[in-house]
Coordinates of C-alpha atoms in Angstrom, one line a residue:
X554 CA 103.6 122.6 96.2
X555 CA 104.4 126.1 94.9
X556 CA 105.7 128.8 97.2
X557 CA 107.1 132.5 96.5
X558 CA 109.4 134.8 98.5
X559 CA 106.1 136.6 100.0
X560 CA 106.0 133.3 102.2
X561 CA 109.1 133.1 103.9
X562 CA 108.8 135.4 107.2
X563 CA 105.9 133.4 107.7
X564 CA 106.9 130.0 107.2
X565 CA 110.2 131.0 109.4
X566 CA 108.0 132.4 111.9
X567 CA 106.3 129.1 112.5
X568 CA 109.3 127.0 112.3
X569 CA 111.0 129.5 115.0
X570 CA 107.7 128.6 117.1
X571 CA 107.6 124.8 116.2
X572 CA 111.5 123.8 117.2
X573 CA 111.0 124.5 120.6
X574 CA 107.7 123.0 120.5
X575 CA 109.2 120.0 119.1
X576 CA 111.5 119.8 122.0
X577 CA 109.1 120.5 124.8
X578 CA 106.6 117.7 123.2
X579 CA 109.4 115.4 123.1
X580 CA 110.1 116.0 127.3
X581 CA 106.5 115.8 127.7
X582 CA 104.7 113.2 125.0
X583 CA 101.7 113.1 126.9
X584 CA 101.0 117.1 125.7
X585 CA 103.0 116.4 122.4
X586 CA 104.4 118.9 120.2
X587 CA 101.5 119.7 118.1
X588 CA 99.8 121.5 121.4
X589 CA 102.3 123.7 122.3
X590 CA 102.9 125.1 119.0
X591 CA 99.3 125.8 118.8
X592 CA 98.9 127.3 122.2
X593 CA 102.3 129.3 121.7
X594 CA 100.5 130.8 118.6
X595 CA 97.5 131.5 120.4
X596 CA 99.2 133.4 123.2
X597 CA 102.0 135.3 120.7
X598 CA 98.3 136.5 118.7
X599 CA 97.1 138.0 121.9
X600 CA 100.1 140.5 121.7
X601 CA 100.9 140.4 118.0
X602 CA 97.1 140.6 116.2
X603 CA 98.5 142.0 112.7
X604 CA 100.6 139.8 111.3
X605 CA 102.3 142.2 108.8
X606 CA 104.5 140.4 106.1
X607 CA 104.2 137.1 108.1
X608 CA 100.2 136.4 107.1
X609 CA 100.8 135.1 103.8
X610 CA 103.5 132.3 105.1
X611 CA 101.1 131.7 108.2
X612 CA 98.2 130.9 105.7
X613 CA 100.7 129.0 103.5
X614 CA 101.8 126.6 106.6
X615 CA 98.5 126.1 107.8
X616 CA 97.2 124.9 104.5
X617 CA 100.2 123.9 102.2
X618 CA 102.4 122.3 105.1
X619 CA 99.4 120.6 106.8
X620 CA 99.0 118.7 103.3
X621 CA 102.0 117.6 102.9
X622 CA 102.5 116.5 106.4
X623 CA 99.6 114.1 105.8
X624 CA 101.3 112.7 102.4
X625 CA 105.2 111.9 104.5
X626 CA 102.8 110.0 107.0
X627 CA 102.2 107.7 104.5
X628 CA 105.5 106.7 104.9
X629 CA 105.6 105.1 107.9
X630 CA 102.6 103.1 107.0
X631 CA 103.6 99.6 105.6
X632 CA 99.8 98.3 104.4
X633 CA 100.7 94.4 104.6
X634 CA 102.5 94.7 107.9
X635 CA 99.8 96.6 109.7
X636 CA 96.8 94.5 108.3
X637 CA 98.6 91.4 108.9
X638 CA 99.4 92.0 112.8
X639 CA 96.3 94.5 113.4
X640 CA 93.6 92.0 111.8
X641 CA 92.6 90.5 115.5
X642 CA 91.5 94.5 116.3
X643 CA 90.1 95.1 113.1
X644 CA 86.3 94.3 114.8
X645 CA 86.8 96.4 117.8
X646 CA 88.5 99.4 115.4
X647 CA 85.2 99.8 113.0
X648 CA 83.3 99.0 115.9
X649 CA 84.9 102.2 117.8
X650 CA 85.5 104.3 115.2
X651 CA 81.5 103.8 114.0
X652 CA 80.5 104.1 117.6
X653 CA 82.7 108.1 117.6
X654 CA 81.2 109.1 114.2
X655 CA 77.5 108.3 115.1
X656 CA 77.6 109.6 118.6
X657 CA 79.4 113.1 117.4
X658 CA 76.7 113.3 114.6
X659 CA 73.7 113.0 117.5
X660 CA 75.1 115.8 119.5
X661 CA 76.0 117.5 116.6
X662 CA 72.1 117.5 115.8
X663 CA 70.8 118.2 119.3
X664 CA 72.9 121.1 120.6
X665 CA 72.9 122.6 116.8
X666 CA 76.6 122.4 116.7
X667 CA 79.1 123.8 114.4
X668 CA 79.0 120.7 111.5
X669 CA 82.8 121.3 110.7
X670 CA 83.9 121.1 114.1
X671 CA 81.9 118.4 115.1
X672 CA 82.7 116.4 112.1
X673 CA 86.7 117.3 113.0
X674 CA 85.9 116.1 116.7
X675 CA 84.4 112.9 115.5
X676 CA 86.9 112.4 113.1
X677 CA 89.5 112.8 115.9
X678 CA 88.5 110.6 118.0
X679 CA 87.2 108.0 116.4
X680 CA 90.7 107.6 113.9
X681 CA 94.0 109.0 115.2
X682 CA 93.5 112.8 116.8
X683 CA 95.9 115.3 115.0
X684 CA 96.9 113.2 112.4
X685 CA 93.1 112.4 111.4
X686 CA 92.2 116.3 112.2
X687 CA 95.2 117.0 109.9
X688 CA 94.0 115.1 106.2
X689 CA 89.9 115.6 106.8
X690 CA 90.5 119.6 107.6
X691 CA 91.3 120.7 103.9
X692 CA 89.0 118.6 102.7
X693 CA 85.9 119.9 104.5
X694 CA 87.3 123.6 104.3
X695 CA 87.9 123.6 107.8
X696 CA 89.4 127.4 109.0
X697 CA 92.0 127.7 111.4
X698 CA 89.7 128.7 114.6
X699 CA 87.8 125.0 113.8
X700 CA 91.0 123.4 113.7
X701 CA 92.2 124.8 117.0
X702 CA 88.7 123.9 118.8
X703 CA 89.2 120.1 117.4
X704 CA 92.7 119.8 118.3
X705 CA 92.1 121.4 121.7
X706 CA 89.5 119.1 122.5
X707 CA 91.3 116.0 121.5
X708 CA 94.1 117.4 123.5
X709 CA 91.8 117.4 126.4
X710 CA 90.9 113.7 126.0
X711 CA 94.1 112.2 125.2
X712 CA 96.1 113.6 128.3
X713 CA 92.8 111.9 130.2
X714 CA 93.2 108.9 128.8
X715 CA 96.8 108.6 128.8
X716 CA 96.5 109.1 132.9
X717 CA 93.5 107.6 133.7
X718 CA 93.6 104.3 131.3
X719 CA 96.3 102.4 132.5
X720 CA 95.3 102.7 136.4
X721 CA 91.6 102.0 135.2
X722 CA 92.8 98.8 133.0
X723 CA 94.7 97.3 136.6
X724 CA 91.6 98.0 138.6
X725 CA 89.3 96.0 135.5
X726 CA 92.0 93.3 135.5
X727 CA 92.6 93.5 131.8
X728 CA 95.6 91.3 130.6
X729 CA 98.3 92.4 128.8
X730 CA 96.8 91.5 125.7
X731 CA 93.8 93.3 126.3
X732 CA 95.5 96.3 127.7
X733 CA 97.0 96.8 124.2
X734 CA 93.9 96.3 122.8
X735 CA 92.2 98.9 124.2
X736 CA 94.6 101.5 124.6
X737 CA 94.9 101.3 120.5
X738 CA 91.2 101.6 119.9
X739 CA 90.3 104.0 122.7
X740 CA 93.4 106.6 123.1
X741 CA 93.1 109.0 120.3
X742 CA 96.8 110.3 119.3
X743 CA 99.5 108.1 118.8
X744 CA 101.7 110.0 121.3
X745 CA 98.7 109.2 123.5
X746 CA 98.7 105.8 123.1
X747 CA 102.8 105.5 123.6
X748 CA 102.4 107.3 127.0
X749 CA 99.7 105.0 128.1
X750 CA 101.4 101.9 126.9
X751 CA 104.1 102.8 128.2
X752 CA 102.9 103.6 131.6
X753 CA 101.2 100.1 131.5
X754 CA 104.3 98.4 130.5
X755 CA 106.3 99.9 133.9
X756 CA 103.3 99.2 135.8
X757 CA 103.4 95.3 134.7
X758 CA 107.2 94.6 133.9
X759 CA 105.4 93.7 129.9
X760 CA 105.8 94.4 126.2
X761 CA 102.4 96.1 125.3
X762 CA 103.9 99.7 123.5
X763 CA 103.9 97.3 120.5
X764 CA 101.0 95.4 120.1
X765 CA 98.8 99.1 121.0
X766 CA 101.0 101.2 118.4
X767 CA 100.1 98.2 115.7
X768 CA 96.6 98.8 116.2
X769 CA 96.6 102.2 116.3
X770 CA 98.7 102.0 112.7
X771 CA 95.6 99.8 111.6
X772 CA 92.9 102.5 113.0
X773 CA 94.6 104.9 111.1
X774 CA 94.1 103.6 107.6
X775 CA 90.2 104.6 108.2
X776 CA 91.8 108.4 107.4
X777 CA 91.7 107.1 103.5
X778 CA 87.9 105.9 103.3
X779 CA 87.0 108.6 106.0
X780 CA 88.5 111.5 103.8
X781 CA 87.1 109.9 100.5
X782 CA 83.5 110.1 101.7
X783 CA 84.0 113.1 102.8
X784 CA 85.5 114.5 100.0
X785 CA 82.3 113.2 97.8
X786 CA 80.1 114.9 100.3
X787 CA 82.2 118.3 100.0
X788 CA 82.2 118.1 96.2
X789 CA 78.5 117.0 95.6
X790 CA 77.8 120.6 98.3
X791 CA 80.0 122.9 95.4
X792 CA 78.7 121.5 92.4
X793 CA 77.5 123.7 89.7
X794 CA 75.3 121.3 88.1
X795 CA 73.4 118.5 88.2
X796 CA 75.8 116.1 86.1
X797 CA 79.5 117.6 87.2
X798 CA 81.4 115.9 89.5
X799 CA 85.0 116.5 90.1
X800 CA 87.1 113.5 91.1
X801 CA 89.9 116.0 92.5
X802 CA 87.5 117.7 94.6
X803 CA 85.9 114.3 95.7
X804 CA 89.4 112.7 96.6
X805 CA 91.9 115.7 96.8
X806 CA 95.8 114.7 95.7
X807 CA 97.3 115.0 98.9
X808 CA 95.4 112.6 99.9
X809 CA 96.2 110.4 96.7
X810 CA 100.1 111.1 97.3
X811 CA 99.1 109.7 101.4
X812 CA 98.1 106.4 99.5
X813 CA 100.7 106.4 97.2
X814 CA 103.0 106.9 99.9
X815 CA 102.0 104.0 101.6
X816 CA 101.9 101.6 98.5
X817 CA 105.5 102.8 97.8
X818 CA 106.5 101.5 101.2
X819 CA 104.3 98.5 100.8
X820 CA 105.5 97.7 98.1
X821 CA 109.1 98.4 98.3
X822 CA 109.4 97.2 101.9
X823 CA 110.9 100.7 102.9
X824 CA 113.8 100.2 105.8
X825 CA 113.2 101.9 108.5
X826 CA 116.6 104.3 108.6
X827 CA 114.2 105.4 105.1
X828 CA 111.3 105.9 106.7
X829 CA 111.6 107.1 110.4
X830 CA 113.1 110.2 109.0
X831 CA 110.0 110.6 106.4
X832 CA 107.9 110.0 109.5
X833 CA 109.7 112.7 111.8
X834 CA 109.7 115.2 109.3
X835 CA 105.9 114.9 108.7
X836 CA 105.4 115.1 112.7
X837 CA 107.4 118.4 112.5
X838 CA 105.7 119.6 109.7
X839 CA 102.5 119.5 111.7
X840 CA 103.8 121.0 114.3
X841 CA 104.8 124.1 112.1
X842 CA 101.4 123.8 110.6
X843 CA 99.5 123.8 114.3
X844 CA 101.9 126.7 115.2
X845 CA 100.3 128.6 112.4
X846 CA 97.0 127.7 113.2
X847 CA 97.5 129.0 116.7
X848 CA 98.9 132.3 115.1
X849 CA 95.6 132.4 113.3
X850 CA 93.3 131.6 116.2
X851 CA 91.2 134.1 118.7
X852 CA 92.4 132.3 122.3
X853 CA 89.4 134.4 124.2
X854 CA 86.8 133.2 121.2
X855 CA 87.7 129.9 121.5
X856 CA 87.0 129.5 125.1
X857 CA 83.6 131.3 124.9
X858 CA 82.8 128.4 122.3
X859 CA 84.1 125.4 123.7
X860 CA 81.8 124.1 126.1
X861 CA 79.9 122.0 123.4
X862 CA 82.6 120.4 121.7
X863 CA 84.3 119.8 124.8
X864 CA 80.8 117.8 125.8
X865 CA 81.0 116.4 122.5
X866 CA 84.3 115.5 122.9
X867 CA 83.9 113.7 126.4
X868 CA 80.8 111.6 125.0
X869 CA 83.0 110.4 122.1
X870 CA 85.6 109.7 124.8
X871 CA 83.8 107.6 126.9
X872 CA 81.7 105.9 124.1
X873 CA 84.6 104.6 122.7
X874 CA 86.3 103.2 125.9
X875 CA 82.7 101.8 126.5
X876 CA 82.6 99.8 123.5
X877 CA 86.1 98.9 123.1
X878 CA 86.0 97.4 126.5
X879 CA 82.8 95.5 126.4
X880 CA 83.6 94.0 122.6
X881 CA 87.1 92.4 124.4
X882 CA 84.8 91.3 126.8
X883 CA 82.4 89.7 124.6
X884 CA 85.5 88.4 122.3
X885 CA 86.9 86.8 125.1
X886 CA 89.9 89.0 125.2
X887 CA 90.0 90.2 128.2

């Protein structure tokens, strides 16, 4: 990853913006860091619309940093571990994450939706929110005002969900077990899914922040397949003729370095003083990155355009709560 001089302001402006974002996302993990850097961006843009010296380091985090974000979240992503404990929700997790993509694809056609956005909302909440948002975004050639209308709408959902499920699992009588189940398949981020968890657990006196963070590691490992079929589709869209194909363009190298990350902890058995520092250090790197996105967004635009993926967004939602919950039930889980 190559940077120059010309990129510093920029690249300090959005770290300026992303420590206290990191701080207030940390006090309130339910919003999560990633959201107030974005909407601090948004609101600093509304005063400050030319960024001056500071553009080229705000189109350098958005882009660059995003990327290699994605790759240092391979590193908390033991493959054997995750597939070993997460196999018993591997049914449920296609089953959801199928249920997110075909549903956003449907709405997508009906209301003649933006297909980056919708495929960034689908993508969202059917995988792991941000961090899923994050790796398909340069793929697809996602700009920054698509970004900020995915991430706000998963935003939207999650804080839902992370107040709504763990009342609405007591009132269904949902064990422990199955409590876990479905906040890990039906919560989209992984700060989310903590909060949720975690407000089950001191509801019940139990032990479910575990068991619902496994799964959700296991759901995230559709971002490789996800962003490989979507990199074919991308690539086959910009090619010049009818026999070139371009393997980097159909699997792009940050995406390789996100698997090799992986194997390399896989492999290797990474301790976790190695990796929980890899894994912070991509969080704040997407911060920064969301913090240039919000410098990069139109706040007033995006609100004239959001009713649709918001509806798009709260059919996903509820589809996916729908199904995991009635697959438990017909598993037995419950």
């Amino acid at each position: 990853m190559k940077t120059n001089i010309k990129n510093f302001p920029g690249i300090l402006l959005c770290f300026c913006i992303a420590v206290p974002a990191w701080f207030f996302g940390s006090l309130f993990p339910v919003i999560g860091g990633p959201v107030f850097a974005i909407l601090a961006g948004m609101i600093i843009t509304i005063f400050v619309k030319e960024k001056g010296i500071c553009h080229n380091g705000i189109t350098f985090t958005s882009k660059k940093i995003l990327q290699l974000a994605v790759v240092l979240l391979g590193f908390g992503m033991n493959l054997s571990d995750i597939l070993s404990k997460g196999k018993q929700s591997l049914p449920i997790i296609l089953a959801t994450i199928s249920t997110s993509l075909i549903v956003s694809y449907i709405i997508y056609r009906l209301l003649h939706m933006d297909a980056k956005i919708s495929t960034l909302i689908g993508i969202g909440s059917s995988i792991c929110g941000g961090s899923a948002i994050a790796a398909a975004a340069p793929v697809i050639e996602a700009d920054d005002e698509e970004i900020a209308q995915s991430i706000s709408v998963i935003f939207l959902f999650n804080v839902a969900a992370a107040l709504i499920f763990p009342s609405l699992g007591t009132a269904l009588g949902l064990s422990n077990e199955g409590f876990g189940l479905f906040a890990g398949t039906a919560v989209n981020d992984t700060s989310s899914v903590t909060a949720a968890a975690a407000a089950w657990d001191g509801i019940h006196g139990s032990n479910t922040l575990d068991a619902a963070t496994i799964v959700k590691l296991t759901r995230t490992l559709a971002i490789i397949p996800i962003t490989l079929v979507l990199g074919i589709l991308q690539a086959r869209k910009k090619k010049d003729g009818a026999s070139t194909f371009s393997f980097r363009r159909a699997f792009p190298m940050f995406i390789l370095f996100f698997v090799l990350a992986s194997v390399i902890t896989t492999v290797f058995a990474l301790p976790g003083t190695v990796t929980s520092p890899l894994k912070d250090l991509s969080k704040f790197f997407i911060v920064m990155a969301m913090a240039a996105i919000g410098l990069n967004t139109n706040i007033v635009s995006l609100i004239k355009t959001g009713t649709k993926p918001i509806f798009m967004g709260f059919v996903c939602w509820v589809s996916i709560a729908a199904v995991s919950l009635l697959l438990q039930m017909a598993l037995g889980i419950m």
